Amino acid sequence: MFMSGWMGVDLSEYDLDDPIGNVKSNAIQSTVSNFQAANDEGEEWVVRDIGRHSAIGGLGPLIVGGPEEIADELQAWVDETDVDGFNLAYAITPGTFEDIVTWVIPELRRRGVYPEAYEPGTLRQKLHGRGDRLPSDHHGSRYTVGQALPVG
């Protein structure tokens, strides 16, 4: 399971009902420490729990429901934290992103919290407000698509 890699712990060496305990790891320390803490029910995490928890979505939060429930949860995060975007991961492919576009985006638009269109212009212009291209005095402006790069 990919959680073994993230934790730096070979979970195959444990029985499914073994607690994580005080394992030492050089991998993602917060991952190990989060699973060493009590779960939402106040119980110690066991290997089986980690497998179930990370089966869909890895370490990220998991939202399951219809368009209204998913939109409710996303809006709650925005309202509570002022987050201005989301990184979505797929559970199945193809499918997950298509479902978001088909069902969730229209619900968010119905609520007036998702744009119908974007402002014109490139990302560079939107981020920096200094035009769609690098200025002529910028080192990178000397390079163009298809041009051979200098060697040496």
Short mmCIF file of C-alpha atoms in Angstrom, two decimals:
data_model
loop_
_atom_site.label_atom_id
_atom_site.label_comp_id
_atom_site.label_asym_id
_atom_site.label_seq_id
_atom_site.Cartn_x
_atom_site.Cartn_y
_atom_site.Cartn_z
CA MET A 1 0.00 0.00 0.00
CA PHE A 2 1.27 3.49 -0.83
CA MET A 3 0.87 4.55 2.81
CA SER A 4 3.89 2.38 3.65
CA GLY A 5 5.97 4.61 1.40
CA TRP A 6 4.57 7.83 2.82
CA MET A 7 5.08 6.60 6.39
CA GLY A 8 8.44 4.96 5.79
CA VAL A 9 7.07 1.88 7.55
CA ASP A 10 6.60 -1.54 5.94
CA LEU A 11 3.02 -2.15 7.01
CA SER A 12 3.12 -5.66 5.55
CA GLU A 13 5.18 -6.65 8.60
CA TYR A 14 2.18 -5.94 10.84
CA ASP A 15 -1.03 -7.86 11.40
CA LEU A 16 -4.08 -5.93 10.15
CA ASP A 17 -5.26 -5.43 13.74
CA ASP A 18 -1.87 -4.31 15.12
CA PRO A 19 -1.67 -0.72 16.37
CA ILE A 20 0.94 1.52 14.78
CA GLY A 21 2.54 2.14 18.16
CA ASN A 22 5.84 3.95 18.39
CA VAL A 23 7.31 3.25 14.98
CA LYS A 24 10.25 5.37 13.89
CA SER A 25 10.43 6.71 10.37
CA ASN A 26 12.49 8.97 8.14
CA ALA A 27 9.54 9.60 5.82
CA ILE A 28 6.64 12.01 6.31
CA GLN A 29 6.74 12.47 10.08
CA SER A 30 3.31 14.06 10.33
CA THR A 31 1.76 11.05 8.60
CA VAL A 32 3.19 8.68 11.18
CA SER A 33 2.32 10.93 14.12
CA ASN A 34 -1.26 11.45 12.88
CA PHE A 35 -1.79 7.69 12.80
CA GLN A 36 -0.22 7.30 16.24
CA ALA A 37 -2.80 9.70 17.69
CA ALA A 38 -6.32 8.55 18.49
CA ASN A 39 -8.84 8.34 15.65
CA ASP A 40 -12.18 10.18 15.60
CA GLU A 41 -13.67 7.53 17.90
CA GLY A 42 -10.83 7.98 20.43
CA GLU A 43 -9.28 4.62 19.59
CA GLU A 44 -5.75 3.77 18.51
CA TRP A 45 -5.23 3.38 14.75
CA VAL A 46 -4.52 -0.14 13.53
CA VAL A 47 -3.13 -1.15 10.14
CA ARG A 48 -6.62 -2.09 8.90
CA ASP A 49 -7.88 1.42 9.75
CA ILE A 50 -5.06 3.00 7.76
CA GLY A 51 -5.91 0.85 4.75
CA ARG A 52 -9.59 1.80 4.93
CA HIS A 53 -8.86 5.49 5.54
CA SER A 54 -6.46 5.83 2.65
CA ALA A 55 -8.22 3.56 0.13
CA ILE A 56 -9.74 6.58 -1.61
CA GLY A 57 -8.03 9.95 -1.49
CA GLY A 58 -4.86 9.11 0.39
CA LEU A 59 -4.39 11.55 3.25
CA GLY A 60 -6.84 14.17 2.00
CA PRO A 61 -10.37 14.67 3.20
CA LEU A 62 -13.01 12.61 1.45
CA ILE A 63 -16.40 14.04 0.50
CA VAL A 64 -19.08 11.57 -0.54
CA GLY A 65 -22.59 12.54 -1.54
CA GLY A 66 -24.74 14.16 -4.14
CA PRO A 67 -24.00 17.53 -5.74
CA GLU A 68 -25.74 19.45 -2.95
CA GLU A 69 -23.82 17.72 -0.13
CA ILE A 70 -20.48 18.14 -1.89
CA ALA A 71 -21.21 21.81 -2.65
CA ASP A 72 -22.27 22.32 0.99
CA GLU A 73 -18.97 20.93 2.24
CA LEU A 74 -16.84 22.93 -0.20
CA GLN A 75 -18.73 26.12 0.66
CA ALA A 76 -18.29 25.44 4.38
CA TRP A 77 -14.52 25.17 3.90
CA VAL A 78 -14.48 28.47 2.01
CA ASP A 79 -16.63 30.17 4.65
CA GLU A 80 -14.63 28.81 7.60
CA THR A 81 -11.10 29.15 6.23
CA ASP A 82 -11.24 31.65 3.35
CA VAL A 83 -9.56 29.07 1.10
CA ASP A 84 -9.68 30.26 -2.51
CA GLY A 85 -9.35 27.00 -4.41
CA PHE A 86 -9.21 23.24 -4.21
CA ASN A 87 -6.85 20.53 -5.44
CA LEU A 88 -9.04 17.59 -6.35
CA ALA A 89 -7.88 14.00 -6.57
CA TYR A 90 -9.75 11.32 -8.47
CA ALA A 91 -11.19 8.16 -7.00
CA ILE A 92 -11.79 6.59 -10.40
CA THR A 93 -10.68 7.50 -13.88
CA PRO A 94 -12.37 8.24 -16.07
CA GLY A 95 -15.21 9.44 -13.93
CA THR A 96 -14.36 11.59 -10.96
CA PHE A 97 -13.49 14.81 -12.78
CA GLU A 98 -16.34 14.32 -15.24
CA ASP A 99 -18.73 13.94 -12.29
CA ILE A 100 -17.43 17.17 -10.75
CA VAL A 101 -17.97 19.06 -14.01
CA THR A 102 -21.36 17.47 -14.70
CA TRP A 103 -22.88 17.64 -11.22
CA VAL A 104 -20.97 19.79 -8.71
CA ILE A 105 -19.92 22.78 -10.83
CA PRO A 106 -23.52 23.44 -11.98
CA GLU A 107 -24.66 23.33 -8.34
CA LEU A 108 -21.95 25.79 -7.30
CA ARG A 109 -22.89 28.04 -10.23
CA ARG A 110 -26.56 27.86 -9.25
CA ARG A 111 -25.48 29.18 -5.85
CA GLY A 112 -23.45 31.95 -7.48
CA VAL A 113 -20.11 30.83 -6.02
CA TYR A 114 -18.42 29.49 -9.15
CA PRO A 115 -17.59 31.71 -12.13
CA GLU A 116 -19.53 31.36 -15.37
CA ALA A 117 -16.54 32.71 -17.31
CA TYR A 118 -13.00 33.89 -16.69
CA GLU A 119 -11.51 37.32 -17.25
CA PRO A 120 -9.65 37.48 -20.57
CA GLY A 121 -5.86 37.40 -20.63
CA THR A 122 -3.00 35.10 -19.82
CA LEU A 123 -2.13 33.85 -16.37
CA ARG A 124 1.00 36.03 -16.50
CA GLN A 125 -1.15 39.13 -17.01
CA LYS A 126 -3.57 38.12 -14.25
CA LEU A 127 -0.78 37.42 -11.76
CA HIS A 128 1.58 40.29 -12.51
CA GLY A 129 -0.48 42.84 -14.44
CA ARG A 130 2.43 43.63 -16.75
CA GLY A 131 1.33 42.23 -20.07
CA ASP A 132 1.02 38.81 -21.64
CA ARG A 133 4.73 38.47 -22.52
CA LEU A 134 8.03 38.88 -20.74
CA PRO A 135 9.48 42.39 -21.06
CA SER A 136 12.21 42.69 -23.70
CA ASP A 137 14.88 43.30 -21.04
CA HIS A 138 14.06 40.00 -19.28
CA HIS A 139 16.63 37.24 -19.83
CA GLY A 140 13.92 34.72 -20.76
CA SER A 141 12.51 36.91 -23.56
CA ARG A 142 15.44 35.91 -25.81
CA TYR A 143 14.07 32.38 -26.11
CA THR A 144 11.12 31.37 -28.26
CA VAL A 145 9.28 28.14 -28.92
CA GLY A 146 11.14 26.00 -31.44
CA GLN A 147 14.38 27.94 -31.12
CA ALA A 148 17.49 25.87 -30.41
CA LEU A 149 18.90 26.57 -26.98
CA PRO A 150 22.54 27.62 -26.72
CA VAL A 151 24.88 24.84 -25.61
CA GLY A 152 27.77 25.38 -23.26
#
